[in-house]
XYZ file of C-alpha atoms in Angstrom:
488
model
C 97.364 59.981 134.012
C 96.770 57.520 136.789
C 93.318 57.549 138.303
C 92.660 57.602 142.015
C 90.367 54.937 143.505
C 86.793 56.068 143.849
C 85.341 56.433 147.303
C 81.863 55.363 148.197
C 80.918 57.795 150.912
C 77.453 59.156 150.444
C 78.804 62.679 150.992
C 81.417 62.380 148.321
C 81.633 65.294 145.956
C 83.171 65.428 142.538
C 86.871 65.837 142.782
C 87.174 63.076 145.304
C 85.598 64.588 148.373
C 84.803 62.069 151.021
C 84.900 62.444 154.786
C 86.382 59.038 155.489
C 88.719 58.457 152.557
C 92.497 59.038 152.570
C 92.367 59.296 148.776
C 90.032 62.281 148.578
C 89.174 65.577 150.173
C 87.424 65.447 153.527
C 84.339 67.267 154.725
C 86.227 69.410 157.222
C 84.387 72.696 156.729
C 81.568 73.373 159.164
C 78.441 75.310 158.303
C 79.728 78.378 160.179
C 82.915 78.248 158.077
C 80.944 78.112 154.828
C 78.630 80.910 155.964
C 81.521 83.243 156.737
C 83.398 82.256 153.560
C 80.252 83.124 151.603
C 79.884 86.488 153.343
C 83.565 87.392 153.316
C 84.062 86.231 149.740
C 82.494 89.391 148.366
C 84.528 91.724 150.596
C 87.989 91.973 149.095
C 90.830 94.310 149.952
C 90.002 96.123 146.699
C 86.842 97.501 148.277
C 88.871 99.288 150.959
C 91.819 100.492 148.901
C 90.408 100.868 145.382
C 87.066 102.582 145.866
C 88.550 106.098 146.003
C 89.655 105.836 142.338
C 86.125 104.902 141.302
C 84.626 107.790 143.280
C 87.086 110.227 141.642
C 86.048 109.051 138.160
C 82.268 108.725 138.561
C 81.385 110.862 141.590
C 78.275 109.700 143.475
C 77.344 107.830 140.281
C 79.843 105.173 141.399
C 76.864 103.735 143.276
C 75.317 102.862 139.907
C 78.608 101.253 138.822
C 78.655 99.073 141.925
C 74.974 98.221 141.450
C 75.509 97.147 137.827
C 78.496 94.951 138.643
C 76.667 93.628 141.706
C 73.712 92.637 139.516
C 76.062 90.843 137.137
C 77.663 88.935 140.030
C 74.259 88.006 141.480
C 73.193 86.518 138.134
C 76.477 84.646 137.639
C 76.325 83.285 141.183
C 72.758 82.137 140.614
C 73.871 80.164 137.555
C 76.858 78.722 139.378
C 74.679 77.928 142.377
C 72.295 75.963 140.159
C 75.129 73.735 138.932
C 76.969 73.485 142.257
C 73.873 72.557 144.261
C 73.165 69.745 141.800
C 76.768 68.568 141.712
C 79.145 70.019 144.388
C 82.731 69.820 143.146
C 86.195 70.927 144.186
C 86.656 72.053 140.574
C 83.349 73.931 140.433
C 82.867 75.697 137.092
C 85.981 74.069 135.568
C 84.521 70.609 136.156
C 81.134 71.719 134.830
C 82.704 73.282 131.715
C 84.580 70.019 131.152
C 81.250 68.210 131.127
C 79.109 70.697 129.236
C 81.457 72.386 126.754
C 84.321 69.965 126.294
C 87.599 68.818 127.752
C 89.372 71.846 126.310
C 87.036 74.232 128.149
C 87.476 72.640 131.574
C 91.246 72.445 131.089
C 91.561 76.041 129.858
C 89.369 77.828 132.376
C 90.771 75.732 135.233
C 94.365 76.686 134.487
C 93.483 80.331 133.786
C 91.670 80.551 137.114
C 94.625 78.940 138.878
C 96.943 81.465 137.190
C 94.733 84.347 138.306
C 94.836 83.304 141.946
C 98.572 82.596 142.179
C 99.218 86.101 140.821
C 96.774 87.416 143.440
C 98.895 85.643 146.084
C 101.862 87.817 145.110
C 99.800 91.023 145.026
C 98.244 90.426 148.434
C 101.477 89.222 150.058
C 103.193 92.417 148.905
C 100.294 94.601 150.098
C 100.295 92.954 153.518
C 104.080 93.229 153.755
C 103.942 96.994 153.145
C 101.557 97.470 156.065
C 103.563 95.216 158.396
C 106.848 96.898 157.435
C 105.299 100.241 158.394
C 104.606 98.880 161.879
C 107.848 96.900 162.300
C 110.467 98.357 159.911
C 113.232 96.168 161.390
C 111.952 93.330 159.175
C 112.319 94.097 155.440
C 109.263 94.035 153.221
C 110.307 90.829 151.439
C 110.719 89.214 154.866
C 107.130 90.026 155.838
C 105.872 88.725 152.486
C 107.742 85.485 153.138
C 106.396 85.201 156.695
C 102.725 85.654 155.791
C 103.008 83.220 152.883
C 104.695 80.587 155.055
C 102.165 80.930 157.898
C 99.125 80.625 155.642
C 100.692 77.811 153.633
C 101.256 75.916 156.877
C 97.632 76.500 157.905
C 96.379 75.128 154.586
C 98.688 72.106 154.812
C 97.407 71.074 158.244
C 93.780 70.452 157.266
C 90.855 72.047 155.483
C 89.314 72.846 158.864
C 92.359 74.986 159.752
C 91.836 76.962 156.533
C 88.164 77.295 157.450
C 88.990 78.487 160.965
C 91.487 81.092 159.739
C 89.005 82.327 157.156
C 86.168 82.358 159.689
C 88.044 84.857 161.861
C 89.553 86.882 159.004
C 86.184 87.239 157.295
C 84.483 87.838 160.635
C 86.714 90.827 161.366
C 85.996 92.270 157.905
C 82.255 91.807 158.319
C 82.126 93.343 161.807
C 84.323 96.259 160.730
C 82.303 97.160 157.659
C 78.990 96.699 159.485
C 80.198 99.059 162.237
C 81.368 101.541 159.576
C 77.929 101.536 157.933
C 76.060 101.982 161.229
C 78.342 104.702 162.649
C 78.686 106.469 159.303
C 74.950 106.282 158.639
C 74.189 107.938 161.960
C 76.736 110.667 161.205
C 75.240 111.304 157.751
C 71.923 112.316 159.302
C 73.439 114.131 162.286
C 72.429 111.461 164.797
C 75.925 110.509 165.995
C 76.857 112.247 169.290
C 80.116 114.239 169.237
C 80.602 113.712 165.486
C 82.892 116.201 163.714
C 80.900 115.754 160.509
C 78.211 118.332 159.845
C 75.744 115.635 158.838
C 74.631 116.954 155.464
C 72.109 114.178 154.892
C 71.817 113.293 151.195
C 72.909 116.688 149.866
C 76.450 115.523 148.953
C 74.932 113.232 146.345
C 74.089 116.217 144.177
C 75.722 119.410 145.520
C 79.076 119.172 143.721
C 78.165 119.035 140.056
C 75.194 116.697 140.375
C 74.883 112.936 140.793
C 76.883 112.360 137.580
C 79.385 115.238 137.594
C 81.522 113.658 134.872
C 78.613 112.557 132.695
C 76.805 109.204 132.252
C 79.848 107.648 130.553
C 81.695 107.806 133.871
C 79.409 105.041 135.155
C 81.005 102.618 132.685
C 84.471 103.847 133.614
C 83.519 103.154 137.220
C 82.422 99.649 136.241
C 85.918 98.926 134.917
C 87.461 100.130 138.175
C 85.216 98.143 140.531
C 84.480 94.917 138.636
C 87.581 93.091 139.851
C 86.916 93.838 143.517
C 84.004 91.368 143.253
C 86.185 88.421 142.219
C 86.039 85.730 144.876
C 82.291 85.340 145.204
C 82.545 81.925 143.574
C 84.964 80.505 146.177
C 82.128 79.143 148.286
C 81.110 76.774 145.474
C 84.602 75.244 145.458
C 84.627 74.969 149.250
C 81.175 73.363 149.335
C 82.664 70.044 148.212
C 84.494 69.843 151.553
C 81.531 70.814 153.722
C 79.206 68.719 155.852
C 76.157 69.547 153.720
C 77.249 70.817 150.260
C 73.802 71.352 148.765
C 72.546 73.347 151.742
C 75.736 75.449 151.811
C 75.526 76.323 148.112
C 71.805 77.085 148.262
C 72.245 79.356 151.262
C 75.219 81.202 149.758
C 73.462 81.707 146.437
C 70.289 83.001 148.010
C 72.121 85.450 150.263
C 74.451 86.992 147.674
C 71.956 89.797 146.909
C 71.845 91.231 150.427
C 75.577 90.698 150.914
C 76.414 92.851 147.915
C 73.709 95.414 148.748
C 74.854 95.851 152.348
C 78.623 95.573 152.163
C 79.330 97.241 148.828
C 76.478 99.624 148.142
C 75.892 100.371 151.835
C 79.476 101.299 152.653
C 80.080 103.311 149.455
C 76.781 105.152 150.055
C 78.060 106.178 153.492
C 81.328 107.482 152.010
C 79.729 109.639 149.285
C 77.138 111.068 151.677
C 79.614 111.878 154.468
C 81.966 113.752 152.118
C 81.707 115.505 148.756
C 82.922 113.134 146.037
C 85.708 115.559 145.026
C 87.011 115.990 148.562
C 90.804 116.150 148.637
C 90.751 113.908 151.703
C 89.282 110.998 149.700
C 92.038 111.288 147.097
C 94.843 111.676 149.659
C 93.808 109.257 152.414
C 91.466 106.814 150.720
C 87.674 106.795 150.925
C 87.195 104.878 154.183
C 89.956 106.624 156.141
C 88.671 110.012 154.958
C 85.146 109.117 156.027
C 86.290 108.017 159.495
C 88.425 111.149 159.856
C 85.455 113.350 158.966
C 83.502 111.840 161.851
C 86.368 112.424 164.261
C 87.347 108.785 164.867
C 90.867 108.908 166.366
C 93.630 106.918 164.648
C 91.384 106.286 161.641
C 94.372 105.460 159.432
C 95.708 102.845 161.854
C 92.264 101.301 162.283
C 91.864 101.064 158.530
C 95.312 99.522 158.121
C 94.339 96.751 160.546
C 91.140 96.108 158.585
C 92.943 96.186 155.225
C 95.615 93.810 156.562
C 92.857 91.443 157.674
C 91.268 91.656 154.219
C 94.658 90.985 152.620
C 95.314 87.938 154.811
C 91.799 86.688 154.112
C 92.362 87.048 150.370
C 95.745 85.330 150.646
C 94.250 82.476 152.639
C 91.355 81.993 150.243
C 93.556 82.488 147.181
C 95.879 79.692 148.254
C 92.921 77.442 149.056
C 91.188 78.213 145.754
C 94.287 77.761 143.589
C 95.161 74.473 145.278
C 91.631 73.050 144.940
C 91.490 73.974 141.285
C 94.887 72.322 140.770
C 93.603 69.280 142.705
C 90.528 69.028 140.475
C 92.662 69.347 137.337
C 94.926 66.608 138.661
C 91.978 64.304 139.337
C 90.754 64.795 135.793
C 94.161 64.128 134.270
C 94.662 67.760 133.230
C 97.528 68.409 135.661
C 100.317 66.268 137.155
C 98.832 63.209 138.874
C 100.469 64.239 142.163
C 98.157 67.277 142.298
C 95.170 64.935 142.472
C 96.368 63.053 145.547
C 95.671 63.891 149.181
C 97.286 63.108 152.495
C 95.606 61.032 155.204
C 94.113 64.304 156.513
C 92.415 64.921 153.163
C 94.819 67.724 152.176
C 96.020 68.033 148.537
C 99.597 68.692 149.625
C 101.241 68.726 146.190
C 98.565 71.045 144.797
C 99.072 73.479 147.693
C 102.864 73.448 147.425
C 102.771 73.764 143.636
C 100.513 76.801 143.901
C 102.521 78.492 146.630
C 105.817 77.939 144.777
C 104.461 79.905 141.810
C 103.135 82.485 144.283
C 106.623 82.859 145.826
C 108.079 83.165 142.323
C 105.605 85.921 141.483
C 106.523 87.763 144.704
C 110.188 87.581 143.633
C 109.266 88.940 140.191
C 107.471 91.802 141.940
C 110.659 92.799 143.752
C 113.055 92.139 140.848
C 111.108 93.351 137.814
C 107.945 95.150 139.034
C 107.441 97.173 135.848
C 108.133 94.428 133.319
C 107.680 90.763 134.258
C 105.303 91.300 137.176
C 103.342 93.959 135.303
C 102.888 91.435 132.486
C 101.609 88.835 134.966
C 99.140 91.339 136.400
C 97.792 92.460 133.042
C 97.686 88.991 131.510
C 95.497 87.776 134.384
C 93.479 90.988 134.709
C 90.484 90.005 132.562
C 90.384 86.357 133.633
C 87.582 87.136 136.094
C 85.327 88.173 133.230
C 86.369 85.153 131.144
C 85.445 82.882 134.070
C 82.019 84.492 134.387
C 81.426 84.089 130.645
C 82.318 80.404 130.803
C 79.956 79.928 133.761
C 77.136 81.441 131.672
C 77.734 79.260 128.609
C 78.215 76.188 130.790
C 74.916 76.748 132.574
C 73.099 76.952 129.241
C 74.183 73.356 128.547
C 74.146 71.995 132.094
C 70.491 72.845 132.708
C 69.465 70.279 130.068
C 71.933 67.683 131.354
C 70.661 67.995 134.938
C 67.025 67.828 133.836
C 67.734 64.750 131.741
C 69.782 62.827 134.285
C 68.936 64.069 137.807
C 65.973 66.478 137.733
C 65.451 66.093 141.476
C 68.834 67.807 142.041
C 67.704 71.042 140.407
C 66.988 72.686 143.759
C 68.443 76.097 142.800
C 67.158 77.476 139.492
C 68.417 80.376 137.415
C 65.701 82.999 137.087
C 63.977 83.428 133.698
C 66.170 80.807 132.036
C 67.565 81.137 129.386
C 66.770 84.844 128.866
C 68.658 86.194 131.892
C 71.588 83.912 131.128
C 71.886 85.405 127.635
C 71.394 88.905 129.045
C 74.295 88.302 131.457
C 76.476 87.083 128.591
C 75.650 90.335 126.827
C 76.523 92.419 129.892
C 79.891 90.728 130.408
C 80.729 90.937 126.690
C 79.873 94.646 126.697
C 82.232 95.267 129.630
C 85.050 93.421 127.821
C 84.497 95.433 124.632
C 84.262 98.697 126.583
C 87.558 97.871 128.304
C 89.185 98.108 124.871
C 88.368 101.836 124.846
C 90.295 102.365 128.102
C 94.102 102.473 128.037
C 94.693 100.248 131.084
C 91.695 98.056 130.338
C 92.804 97.554 126.730
C 96.167 96.150 127.822
C 94.501 93.784 130.290
C 91.965 92.455 127.781
C 94.501 91.984 124.981
C 97.145 90.282 127.145
C 94.585 88.156 129.001
C 93.005 87.132 125.676
C 96.420 86.185 124.258
C 97.219 84.032 127.296
C 93.735 82.472 127.102
C 94.200 81.692 123.397
C 97.562 80.053 124.115
C 96.015 77.883 126.847
C 93.012 76.946 124.701
C 95.294 76.194 121.747
C 97.467 73.967 123.918
C 94.358 72.183 125.239
C 93.025 71.523 121.717
C 96.386 70.286 120.407
C 96.852 68.112 123.499
C 93.383 66.648 123.059
C 94.027 65.879 119.395
C 97.452 64.315 120.021
C 96.506 62.202 123.023
C 93.037 61.283 121.808
C 91.718 62.550 125.150
C 88.172 61.912 126.235
C 85.358 64.060 124.914
C 83.146 66.665 126.555
C 81.275 64.268 128.825
C 84.455 63.256 130.553
C 84.596 60.864 133.455
C 86.051 62.120 136.711
C 88.195 59.286 138.080
C 87.089 60.042 141.602
C 83.375 59.890 140.962
C 82.160 58.493 137.675
C 78.566 58.725 138.801
C 78.678 62.512 138.832
C 80.162 63.209 135.418
C 79.944 60.083 133.326
C 78.099 60.447 130.034
């Protein structure tokens, strides 16, 4: 693969980031963009539409499920933050795995992550189209899916700052909405909200319908399986940091704030739901947890309000998914693991081919969803379902190796440190492995793990064969855009 000329900007990040170079990414994301991407990255549409299933399975104990997964994400983000602060990169953990574990690892996890996000594009485009079709039925659902994909693709093609601006407002709406929900709902829980229709039972709903764990302690683990994938996206900020004005500061800030973000937005909002209503309330099952909670307070048009918020979350996820997939493809292209065109940028610093390549597969997946929803698209969903956990595992193993590399080569860059290294890193590996094994005991989870593992094995096998045939470089591979960062 042809290498791109290296830039010499002092702000250059691995993957070719440089504010003044037409050959690399540009630092077009402002600090406010990165801050909102970091906050909004942990609030996916799954929180709004998927939490009712978790509540039905685990009752109020779903709070423990969210806390356990939240702890796992905090630890993974701390590890990723350690590596990203020392070496901001558009390829993030894929580039670090390339360096620490081997060419095959960076290649495999990069393409699996790309695959995950282009499938997410189809899921979110379809979800957004359903809402929009309900408001304006004159346009068919496939037409709305096409419109939202085209609009967000155009925004990403203009410049990275346009992506950042879109995401700033999308994420901002999510954050304001969920913060308002927590405040208003919290007041209603304790009977402090004027004119509320809710009786304000305080904390009694946590135990008055069969106890805190009505379905037994095992339901906590079932809840973990249902909520774990709603946390995917936390790592996006480490990819975006390479195109920010101050990558190290952005990564450090995002890593340090992930604890309160998860505590407030996930645990806080779910706590409000299970204290406003009994966990087995028919309204939660029929309307969804957040709509049911708003209805119980007496908020008019709660369903419409929630649809607006969910649509915003969907568009945010679409926007970030396209950005994330394209930057991973760009990084793979720069390292010679994808077509060389993916590793090139326009004069505005936009990886045009990587964006278009990602969105084409996204459009194809949308088409599969309409043509063969129960066969081809279902296979795509299940075969990418466990990739999130595979990514987190790779981050853990990579950090075990990268700590020594950073200390040996650039100890002054170790400004974010993983707590209790290496013990907490190994503990996190154990937690993630346990979740994967436990998924095998669940019918839906078993299919996701098996299919995702098969796809992962195929990709890893291809990477190893490719490396053997081509005599590709070893684990300490040189990034053509910035040899200083990843040279052995």
